[in-house]
C-alpha cells in the first residue's frame, strides 16, 4: 500500500488541487523510471515509457476512484506503456533484418 502522503497527493490530484499532481509525479518519478528500465532494459525506451506514463496519469487522474491504490494504478500504466514499446521494438527488428 502507498504511503499516506502519496495517497493524500493522489486524492488531491484527482480532485484537481493545483500542484498536487506535480508533487505526486516528483515523488513517484524515480519509481516509474526504475520500473520501466527494469522491464525494458534500455535507457531511452525506459525514458519514453516513463514520459508516457506521466501523460497517461495526467489524462486519467481525475477518474481515480481509489487513491489508496495509486501505486498499483501507476504500475499498471507503466506495464502497459512498456508492453507497447516492446511490441514496437519487435516490429522494428523485423523491419531492420535485411540480410
Short mmCIF file of N, CA and C in Angstrom, two decimals, residues 3 17 33 48 51 53-54 59 79-80 83 91 98:
data_model
loop_
_atom_site.label_atom_id
_atom_site.label_comp_id
_atom_site.label_asym_id
_atom_site.label_seq_id
_atom_site.Cartn_x
_atom_site.Cartn_y
_atom_site.Cartn_z
N UNK A 3 2.26 5.05 0.70
CA UNK A 3 2.44 5.85 1.91
C UNK A 3 1.29 6.85 2.02
N UNK A 17 -6.66 19.60 -7.23
CA UNK A 17 -5.92 20.60 -6.45
C UNK A 17 -4.63 20.99 -7.15
N UNK A 33 10.57 5.42 -13.44
CA UNK A 33 11.73 5.23 -14.32
C UNK A 33 12.41 3.89 -14.05
N UNK A 48 11.13 6.99 -22.51
CA UNK A 48 9.89 7.18 -23.27
C UNK A 48 8.70 6.61 -22.50
N UNK A 51 7.78 8.87 -19.57
CA UNK A 51 7.07 10.07 -20.01
C UNK A 51 5.64 9.75 -20.42
N UNK A 53 3.89 7.32 -19.26
CA UNK A 53 3.20 7.00 -18.02
C UNK A 53 2.68 8.28 -17.36
N UNK A 54 3.53 9.29 -17.27
CA UNK A 54 3.14 10.57 -16.67
C UNK A 54 1.98 11.19 -17.45
N UNK A 59 -3.86 12.43 -17.82
CA UNK A 59 -5.16 12.33 -18.51
C UNK A 59 -6.24 11.70 -17.63
N UNK A 79 3.46 -0.81 -16.93
CA UNK A 79 3.49 -2.10 -17.64
C UNK A 79 2.86 -1.98 -19.03
N UNK A 80 1.74 -1.28 -19.10
CA UNK A 80 1.08 -1.12 -20.40
C UNK A 80 1.94 -0.33 -21.39
N UNK A 83 4.81 -2.51 -22.49
CA UNK A 83 4.31 -3.53 -23.41
C UNK A 83 4.16 -2.97 -24.81
N UNK A 91 8.59 -5.21 -33.81
CA UNK A 91 8.31 -4.84 -35.19
C UNK A 91 9.50 -4.21 -35.87
N UNK A 98 17.58 -7.20 -42.96
CA UNK A 98 17.52 -7.21 -44.42
C UNK A 98 18.32 -8.37 -44.98
#
